mmCIF file of C-alpha atoms in Angstrom:
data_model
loop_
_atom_site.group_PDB
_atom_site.id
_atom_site.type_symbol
_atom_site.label_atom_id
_atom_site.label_comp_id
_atom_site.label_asym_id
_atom_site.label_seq_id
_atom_site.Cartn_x
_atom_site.Cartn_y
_atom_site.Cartn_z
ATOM 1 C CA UNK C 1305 129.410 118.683 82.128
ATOM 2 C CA UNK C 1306 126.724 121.407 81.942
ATOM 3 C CA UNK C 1307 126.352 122.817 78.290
ATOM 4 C CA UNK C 1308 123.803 125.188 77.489
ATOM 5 C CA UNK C 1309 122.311 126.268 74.347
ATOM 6 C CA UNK C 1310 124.027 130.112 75.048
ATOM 7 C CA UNK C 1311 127.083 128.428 74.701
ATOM 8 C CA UNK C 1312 126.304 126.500 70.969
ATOM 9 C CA UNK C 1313 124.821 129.602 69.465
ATOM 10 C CA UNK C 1314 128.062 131.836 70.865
ATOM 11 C CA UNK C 1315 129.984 128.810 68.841
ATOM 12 C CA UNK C 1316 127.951 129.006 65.941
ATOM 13 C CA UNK C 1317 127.981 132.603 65.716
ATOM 14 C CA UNK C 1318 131.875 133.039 65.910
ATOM 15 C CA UNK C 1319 132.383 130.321 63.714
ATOM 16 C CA UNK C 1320 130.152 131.659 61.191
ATOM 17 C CA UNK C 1321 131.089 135.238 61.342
ATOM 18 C CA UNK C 1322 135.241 134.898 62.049
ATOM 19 C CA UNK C 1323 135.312 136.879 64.488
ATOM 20 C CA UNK C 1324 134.234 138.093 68.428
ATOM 21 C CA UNK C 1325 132.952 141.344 67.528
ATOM 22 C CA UNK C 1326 130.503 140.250 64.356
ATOM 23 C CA UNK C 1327 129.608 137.475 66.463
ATOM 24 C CA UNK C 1328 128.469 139.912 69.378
ATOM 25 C CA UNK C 1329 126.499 141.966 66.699
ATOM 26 C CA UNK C 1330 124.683 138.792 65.310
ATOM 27 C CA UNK C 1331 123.799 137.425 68.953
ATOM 28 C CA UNK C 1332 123.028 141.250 70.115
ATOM 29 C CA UNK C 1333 125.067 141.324 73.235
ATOM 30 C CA UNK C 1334 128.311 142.684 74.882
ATOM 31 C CA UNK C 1335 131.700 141.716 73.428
ATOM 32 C CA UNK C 1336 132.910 140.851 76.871
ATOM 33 C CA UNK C 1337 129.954 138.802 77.587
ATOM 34 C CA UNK C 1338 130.449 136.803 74.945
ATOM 35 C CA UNK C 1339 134.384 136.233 74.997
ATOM 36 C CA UNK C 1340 133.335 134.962 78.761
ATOM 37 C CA UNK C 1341 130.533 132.478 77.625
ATOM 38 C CA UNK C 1342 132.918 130.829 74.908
ATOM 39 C CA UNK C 1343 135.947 130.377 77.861
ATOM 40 C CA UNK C 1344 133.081 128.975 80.213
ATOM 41 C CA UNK C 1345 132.269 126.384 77.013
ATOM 42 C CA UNK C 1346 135.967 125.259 76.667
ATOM 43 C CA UNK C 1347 136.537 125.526 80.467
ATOM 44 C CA UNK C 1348 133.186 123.088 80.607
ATOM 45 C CA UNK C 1349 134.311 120.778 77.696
ATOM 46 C CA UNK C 1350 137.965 120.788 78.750
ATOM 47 C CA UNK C 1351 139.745 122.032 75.211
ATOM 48 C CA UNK C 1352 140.577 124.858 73.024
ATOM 49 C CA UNK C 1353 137.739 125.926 71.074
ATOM 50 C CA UNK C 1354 138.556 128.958 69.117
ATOM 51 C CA UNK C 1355 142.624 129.918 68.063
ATOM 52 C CA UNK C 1356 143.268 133.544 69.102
ATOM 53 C CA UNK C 1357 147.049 133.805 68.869
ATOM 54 C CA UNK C 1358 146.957 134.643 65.035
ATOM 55 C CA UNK C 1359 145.795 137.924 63.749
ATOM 56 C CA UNK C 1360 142.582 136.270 62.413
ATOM 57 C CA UNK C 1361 140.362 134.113 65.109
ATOM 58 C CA UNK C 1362 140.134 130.386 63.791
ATOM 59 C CA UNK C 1363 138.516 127.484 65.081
ATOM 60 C CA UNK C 1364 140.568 124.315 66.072
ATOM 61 C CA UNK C 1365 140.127 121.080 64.963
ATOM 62 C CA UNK C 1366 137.933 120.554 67.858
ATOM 63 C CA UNK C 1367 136.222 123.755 67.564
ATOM 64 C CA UNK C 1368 135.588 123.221 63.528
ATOM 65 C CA UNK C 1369 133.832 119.295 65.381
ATOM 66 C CA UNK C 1370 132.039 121.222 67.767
ATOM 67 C CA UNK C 1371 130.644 124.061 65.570
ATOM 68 C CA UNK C 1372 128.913 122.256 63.024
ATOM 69 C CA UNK C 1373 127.395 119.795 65.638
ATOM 70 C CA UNK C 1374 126.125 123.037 67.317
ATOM 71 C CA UNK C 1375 124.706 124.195 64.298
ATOM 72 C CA UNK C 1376 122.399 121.043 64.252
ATOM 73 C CA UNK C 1377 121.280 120.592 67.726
ATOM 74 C CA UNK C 1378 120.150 124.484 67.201
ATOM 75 C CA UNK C 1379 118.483 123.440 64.421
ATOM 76 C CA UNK C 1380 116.981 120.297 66.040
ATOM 77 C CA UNK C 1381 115.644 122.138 68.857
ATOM 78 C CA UNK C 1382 114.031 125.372 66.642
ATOM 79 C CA UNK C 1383 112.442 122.595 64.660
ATOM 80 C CA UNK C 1384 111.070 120.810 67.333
ATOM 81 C CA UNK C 1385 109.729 124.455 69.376
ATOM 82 C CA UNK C 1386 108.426 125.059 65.696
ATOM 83 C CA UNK C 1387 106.713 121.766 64.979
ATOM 84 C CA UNK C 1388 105.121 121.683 68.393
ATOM 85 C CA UNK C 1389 103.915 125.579 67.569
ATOM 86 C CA UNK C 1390 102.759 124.728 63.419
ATOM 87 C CA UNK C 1391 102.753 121.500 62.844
ATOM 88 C CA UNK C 1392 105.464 118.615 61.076
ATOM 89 C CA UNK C 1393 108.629 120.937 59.775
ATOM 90 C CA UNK C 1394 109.004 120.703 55.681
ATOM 91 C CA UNK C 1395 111.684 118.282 54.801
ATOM 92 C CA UNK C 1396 113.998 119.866 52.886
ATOM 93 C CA UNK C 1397 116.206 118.883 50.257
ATOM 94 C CA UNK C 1398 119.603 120.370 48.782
ATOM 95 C CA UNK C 1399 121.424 120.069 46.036
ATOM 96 C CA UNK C 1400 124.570 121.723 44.179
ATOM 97 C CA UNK C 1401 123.949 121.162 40.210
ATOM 98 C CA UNK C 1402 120.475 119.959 39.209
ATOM 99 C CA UNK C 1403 118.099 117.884 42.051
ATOM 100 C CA UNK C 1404 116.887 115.257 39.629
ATOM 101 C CA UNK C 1405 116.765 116.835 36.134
ATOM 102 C CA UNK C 1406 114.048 116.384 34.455
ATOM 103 C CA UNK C 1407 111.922 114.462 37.252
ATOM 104 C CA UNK C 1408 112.409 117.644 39.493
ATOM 105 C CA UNK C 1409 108.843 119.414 38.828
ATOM 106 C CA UNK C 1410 107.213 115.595 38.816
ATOM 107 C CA UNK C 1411 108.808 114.564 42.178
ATOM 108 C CA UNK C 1412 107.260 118.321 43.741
ATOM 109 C CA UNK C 1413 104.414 118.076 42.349
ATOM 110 C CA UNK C 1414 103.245 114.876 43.448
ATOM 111 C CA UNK C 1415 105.079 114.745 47.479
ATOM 112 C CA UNK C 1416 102.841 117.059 49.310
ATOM 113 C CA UNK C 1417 100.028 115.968 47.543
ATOM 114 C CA UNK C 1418 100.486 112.312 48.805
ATOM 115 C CA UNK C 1419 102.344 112.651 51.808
ATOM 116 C CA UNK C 1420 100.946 116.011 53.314
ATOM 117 C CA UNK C 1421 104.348 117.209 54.293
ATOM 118 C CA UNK C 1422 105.663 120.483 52.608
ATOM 119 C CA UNK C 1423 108.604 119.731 50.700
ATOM 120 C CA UNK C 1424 111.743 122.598 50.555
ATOM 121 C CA UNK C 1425 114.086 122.564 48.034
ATOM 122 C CA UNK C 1426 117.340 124.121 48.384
ATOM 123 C CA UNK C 1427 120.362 124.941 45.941
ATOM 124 C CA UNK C 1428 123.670 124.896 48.367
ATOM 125 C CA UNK C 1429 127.297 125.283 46.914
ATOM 126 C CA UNK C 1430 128.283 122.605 49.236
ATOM 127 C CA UNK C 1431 125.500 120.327 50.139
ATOM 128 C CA UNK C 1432 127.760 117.794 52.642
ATOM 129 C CA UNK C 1433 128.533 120.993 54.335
ATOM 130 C CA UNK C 1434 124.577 121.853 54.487
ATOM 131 C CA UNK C 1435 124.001 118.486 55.882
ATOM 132 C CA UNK C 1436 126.758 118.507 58.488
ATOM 133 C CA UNK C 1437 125.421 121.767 59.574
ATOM 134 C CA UNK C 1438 121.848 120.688 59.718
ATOM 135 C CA UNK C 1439 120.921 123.506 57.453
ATOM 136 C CA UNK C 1440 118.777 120.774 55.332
ATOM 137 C CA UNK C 1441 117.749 117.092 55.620
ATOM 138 C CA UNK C 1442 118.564 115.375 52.441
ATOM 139 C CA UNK C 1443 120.617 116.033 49.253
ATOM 140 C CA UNK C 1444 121.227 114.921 45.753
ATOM 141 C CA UNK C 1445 124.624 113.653 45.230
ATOM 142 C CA UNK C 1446 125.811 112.465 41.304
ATOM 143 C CA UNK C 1447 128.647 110.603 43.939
ATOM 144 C CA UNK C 1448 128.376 109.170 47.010
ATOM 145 C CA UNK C 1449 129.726 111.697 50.124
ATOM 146 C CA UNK C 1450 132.610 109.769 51.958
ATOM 147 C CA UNK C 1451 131.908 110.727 56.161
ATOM 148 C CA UNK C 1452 130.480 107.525 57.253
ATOM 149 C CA UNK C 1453 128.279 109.937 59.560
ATOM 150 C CA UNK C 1454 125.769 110.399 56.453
ATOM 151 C CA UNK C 1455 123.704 107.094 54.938
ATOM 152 C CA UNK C 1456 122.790 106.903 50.976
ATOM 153 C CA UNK C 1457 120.188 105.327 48.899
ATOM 154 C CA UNK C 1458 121.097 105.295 45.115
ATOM 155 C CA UNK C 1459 118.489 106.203 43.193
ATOM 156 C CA UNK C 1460 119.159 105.250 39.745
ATOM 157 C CA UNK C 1461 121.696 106.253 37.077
ATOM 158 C CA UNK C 1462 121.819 109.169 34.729
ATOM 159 C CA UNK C 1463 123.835 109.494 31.075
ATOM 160 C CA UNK C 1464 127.185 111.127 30.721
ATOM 161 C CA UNK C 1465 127.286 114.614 28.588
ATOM 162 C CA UNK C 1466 130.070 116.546 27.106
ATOM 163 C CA UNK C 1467 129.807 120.293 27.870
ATOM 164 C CA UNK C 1468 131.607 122.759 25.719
ATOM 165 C CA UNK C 1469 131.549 126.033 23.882
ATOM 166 C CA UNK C 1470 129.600 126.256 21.514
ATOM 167 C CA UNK C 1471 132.121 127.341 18.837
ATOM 168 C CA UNK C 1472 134.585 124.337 20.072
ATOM 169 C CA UNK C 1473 136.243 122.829 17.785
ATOM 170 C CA UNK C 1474 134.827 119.206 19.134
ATOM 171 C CA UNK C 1475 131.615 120.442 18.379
ATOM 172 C CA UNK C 1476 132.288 118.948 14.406
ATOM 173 C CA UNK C 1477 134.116 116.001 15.359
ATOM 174 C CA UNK C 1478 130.968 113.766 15.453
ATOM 175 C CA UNK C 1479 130.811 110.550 18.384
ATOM 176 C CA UNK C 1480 133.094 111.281 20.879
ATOM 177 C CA UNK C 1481 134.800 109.680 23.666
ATOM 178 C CA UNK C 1482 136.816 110.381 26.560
ATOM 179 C CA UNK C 1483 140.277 109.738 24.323
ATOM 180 C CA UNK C 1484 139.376 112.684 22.528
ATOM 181 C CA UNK C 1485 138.902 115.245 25.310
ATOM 182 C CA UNK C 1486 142.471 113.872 27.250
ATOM 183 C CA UNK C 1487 144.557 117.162 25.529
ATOM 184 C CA UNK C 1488 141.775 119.326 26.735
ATOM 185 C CA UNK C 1489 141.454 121.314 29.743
ATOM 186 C CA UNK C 1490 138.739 119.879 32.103
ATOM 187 C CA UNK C 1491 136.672 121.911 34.551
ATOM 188 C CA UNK C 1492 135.845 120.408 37.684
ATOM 189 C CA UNK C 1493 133.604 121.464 40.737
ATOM 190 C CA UNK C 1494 135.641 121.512 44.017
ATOM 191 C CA UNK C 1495 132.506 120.809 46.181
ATOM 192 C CA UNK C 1496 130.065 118.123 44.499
ATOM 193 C CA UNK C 1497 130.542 117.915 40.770
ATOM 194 C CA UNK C 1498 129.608 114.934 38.366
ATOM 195 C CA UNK C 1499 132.791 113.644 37.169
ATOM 196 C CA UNK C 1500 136.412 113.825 38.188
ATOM 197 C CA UNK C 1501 139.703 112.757 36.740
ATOM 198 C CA UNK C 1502 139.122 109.293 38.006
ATOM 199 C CA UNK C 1503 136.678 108.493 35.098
ATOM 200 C CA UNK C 1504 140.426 108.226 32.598
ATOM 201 C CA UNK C 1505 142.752 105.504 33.047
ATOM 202 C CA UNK C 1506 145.431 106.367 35.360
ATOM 203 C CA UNK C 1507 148.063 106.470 32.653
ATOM 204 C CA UNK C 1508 146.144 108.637 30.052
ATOM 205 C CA UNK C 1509 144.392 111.347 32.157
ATOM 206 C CA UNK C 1510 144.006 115.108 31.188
ATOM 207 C CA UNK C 1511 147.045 117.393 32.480
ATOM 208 C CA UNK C 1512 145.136 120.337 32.746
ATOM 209 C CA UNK C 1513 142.391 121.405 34.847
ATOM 210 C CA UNK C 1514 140.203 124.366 36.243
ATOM 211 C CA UNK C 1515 138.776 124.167 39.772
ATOM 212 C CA UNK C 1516 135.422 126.189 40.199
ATOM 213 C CA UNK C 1517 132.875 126.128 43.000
ATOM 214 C CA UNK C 1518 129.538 126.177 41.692
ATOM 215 C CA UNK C 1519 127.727 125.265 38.811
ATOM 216 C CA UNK C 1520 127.199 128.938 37.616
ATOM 217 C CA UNK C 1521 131.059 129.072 37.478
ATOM 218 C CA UNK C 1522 131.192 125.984 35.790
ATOM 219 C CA UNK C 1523 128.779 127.221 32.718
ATOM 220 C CA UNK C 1524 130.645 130.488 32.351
ATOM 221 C CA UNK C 1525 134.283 128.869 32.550
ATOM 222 C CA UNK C 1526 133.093 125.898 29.455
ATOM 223 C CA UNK C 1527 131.084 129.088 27.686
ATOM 224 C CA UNK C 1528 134.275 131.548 27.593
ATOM 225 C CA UNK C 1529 136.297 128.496 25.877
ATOM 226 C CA UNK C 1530 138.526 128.399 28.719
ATOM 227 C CA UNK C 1531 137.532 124.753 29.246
ATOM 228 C CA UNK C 1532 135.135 121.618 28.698
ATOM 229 C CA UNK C 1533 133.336 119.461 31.174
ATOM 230 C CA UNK C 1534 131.904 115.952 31.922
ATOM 231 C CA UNK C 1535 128.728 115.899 33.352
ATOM 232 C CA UNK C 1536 125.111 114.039 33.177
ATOM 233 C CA UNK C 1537 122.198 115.114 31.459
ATOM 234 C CA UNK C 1538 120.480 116.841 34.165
ATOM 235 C CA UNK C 1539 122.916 119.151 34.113
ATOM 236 C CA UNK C 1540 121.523 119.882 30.288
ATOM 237 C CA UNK C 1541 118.102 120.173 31.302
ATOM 238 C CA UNK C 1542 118.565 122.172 34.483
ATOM 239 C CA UNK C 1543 121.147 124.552 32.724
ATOM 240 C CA UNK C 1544 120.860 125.047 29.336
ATOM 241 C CA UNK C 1545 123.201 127.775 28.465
ATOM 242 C CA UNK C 1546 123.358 130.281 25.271
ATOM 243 C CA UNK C 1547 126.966 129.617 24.774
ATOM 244 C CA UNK C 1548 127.237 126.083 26.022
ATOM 245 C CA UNK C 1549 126.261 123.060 24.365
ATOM 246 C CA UNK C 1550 125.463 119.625 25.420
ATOM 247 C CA UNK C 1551 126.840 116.017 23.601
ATOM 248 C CA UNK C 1552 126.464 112.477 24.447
ATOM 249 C CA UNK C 1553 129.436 110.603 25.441
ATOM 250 C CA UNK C 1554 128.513 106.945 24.598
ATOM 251 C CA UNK C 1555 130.514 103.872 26.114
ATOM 252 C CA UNK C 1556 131.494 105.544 29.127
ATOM 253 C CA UNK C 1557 129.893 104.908 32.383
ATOM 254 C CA UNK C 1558 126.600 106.228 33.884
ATOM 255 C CA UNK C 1559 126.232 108.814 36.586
ATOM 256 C CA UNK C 1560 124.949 107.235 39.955
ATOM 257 C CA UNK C 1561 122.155 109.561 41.678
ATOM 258 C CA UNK C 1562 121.996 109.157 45.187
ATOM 259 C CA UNK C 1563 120.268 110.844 47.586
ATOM 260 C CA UNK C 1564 122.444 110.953 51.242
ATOM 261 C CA UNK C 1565 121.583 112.503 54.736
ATOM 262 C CA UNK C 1566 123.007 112.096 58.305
ATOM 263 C CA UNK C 1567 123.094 109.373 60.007
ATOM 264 C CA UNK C 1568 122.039 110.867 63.257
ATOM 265 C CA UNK C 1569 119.025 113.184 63.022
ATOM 266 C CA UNK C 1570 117.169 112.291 60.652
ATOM 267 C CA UNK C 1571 113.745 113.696 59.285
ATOM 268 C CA UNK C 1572 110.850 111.493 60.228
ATOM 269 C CA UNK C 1573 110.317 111.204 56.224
ATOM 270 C CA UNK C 1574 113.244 110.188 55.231
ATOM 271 C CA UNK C 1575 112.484 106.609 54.613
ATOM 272 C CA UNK C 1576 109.276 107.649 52.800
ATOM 273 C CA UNK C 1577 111.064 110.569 50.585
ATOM 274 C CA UNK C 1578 113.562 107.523 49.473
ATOM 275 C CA UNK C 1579 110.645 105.737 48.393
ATOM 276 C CA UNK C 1580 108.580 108.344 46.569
ATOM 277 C CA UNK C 1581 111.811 109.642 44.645
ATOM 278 C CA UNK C 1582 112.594 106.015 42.902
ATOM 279 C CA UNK C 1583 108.943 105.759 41.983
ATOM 280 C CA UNK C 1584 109.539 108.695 40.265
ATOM 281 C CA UNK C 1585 112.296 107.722 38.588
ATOM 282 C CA UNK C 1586 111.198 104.601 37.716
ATOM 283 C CA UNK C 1587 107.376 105.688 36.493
ATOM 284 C CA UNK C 1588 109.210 108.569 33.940
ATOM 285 C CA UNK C 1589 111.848 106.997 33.325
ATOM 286 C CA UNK C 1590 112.079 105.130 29.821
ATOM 287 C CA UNK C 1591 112.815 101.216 29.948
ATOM 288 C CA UNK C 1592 115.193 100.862 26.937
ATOM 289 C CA UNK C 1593 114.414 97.412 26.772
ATOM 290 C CA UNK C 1594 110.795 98.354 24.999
ATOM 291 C CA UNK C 1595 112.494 100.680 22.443
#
């Protein structure tokens, strides 16, 4: 099987773009050219790539495989042409919500300066997405990604907030708990959120729910009234909001930070990012035990 890096980036491009002729556009060359180097790929490979029998092109199952894969050997090999060229390539690290909070500026401050190695950080609606597509290296997660093609360290743990308008009625109701937010309607991140309906017991969990995609959705959904969220209190430091505000919710459990990337890969400081990233939690963050 001879596959050539023509045939990945024709992949990648009509993948990304949905269609032969913005795909042609993107890669500069003919339409026909193009539509013959994708039926040389899946004559090559030996299946259907790309679905052209509807009126919108789609990617099979196999092609949806195929086209993320392609997006990281591209990205593999422009690193490596660049590193060879300038040097290491930065590691960089996505997230959706909030990196880590209030350690954020601590934990950029202090890589490059001990490890030499420019650090990128990245804000991605969909950071398992990002990683699948080698578009970054590593990403914050407030719950562990399910592929077993991506590896995790947890990092440490994080307390639970209540987000809500600020003129919500909860807001005078004092300590609160998750029994009191059950008749409420719950906003929740489709991609990489903090909390999901799994944190009630199966037999008392909220009814109603909003689905948004990002975190900038999520603030202006809870601000409007039109719902309240669960979240940690990163989220409160990275996003404070002029219409939102942030309570504790004691007695319920912790959010686990972990920080996840592919198995296959990897950045040649991933090991030592791990590292540096739980010293930094564990230097600034408080031991409650000497309170």
């Amino acid at each position: 099987m001879n596959i050539e890096l023509r045939h990945l980036r024709a992949l990648a491009a009509i993948g990304d773009e949905g269609s032969i002729t913005g795909a042609a556009a993107v890669l500069h060359v003919a339409q026909p050219a193009l539509s013959r180097t994708l039926g040389q790929l899946e004559e090559r490979i030996g299946t259907k790539l790309v679905d052209r029998s509807t009126r919108h092109l789609e990617l099979t199952a196999q092609g949806q495989l195929l086209w993320e894969r392609a997006h990281r050997i591209l990205q593999s090999v422009d690193e490596a042409v660049a590193e060879v060229q300038a040097g290491p390539a930065p590691l960089r690290v996505g997230f959706a919500w909030s990196a880590l909070g209030r350690h954020t500026v601590a934990l950029l401050r202090t890589w490059k300066d001990d490890t030499g190695t420019e650090l990128v950080v990245r804000r991605v609606d969909d950071p398992a997405l990002a990683l699948r597509k080698g578009e970054i290296d590593m990403a914050f997660f407030r719950a562990k990604p399910g592929p077993p093609s991506f590896e995790h360290a947890l990092l440490g743990h994080e307390n639970r907030m209540l987000a809500l308008a600020d003129d919500d009625p909860l807001n005078r109701k004092g300590a609160l708990s998750l029994d009191d937010l059950v008749s409420h309607r719950i906003a929740l991140c489709s991609n990489a959120g903090t909390a999901d309906l799994q944190l009630w017991p199966k037999s008392s969990r909220p009814e109603k729910t909003v689905v948004v995609a990002n975190v900038d959705e999520w603030l202006t959904t809870i601000a409007t009234g039109a719902a309240i969220g669960v979240t940690s209190d990163a989220t409160e430091y990275s996003h404070p909001h002029p219409g939102v505000t942030y309570l504790p919710l004691p007695n319920t459990s912790p959010v686990p930070v972990y920080l996840t990337w592919p198995r296959h890969n990897r950045h040649p400081m991933t090991d030592r990012f791990v590292v540096h990233a739980k010293q930094i939690l564990n230097e600034r963050t408080p031991d409650p035990a000497r309170k």
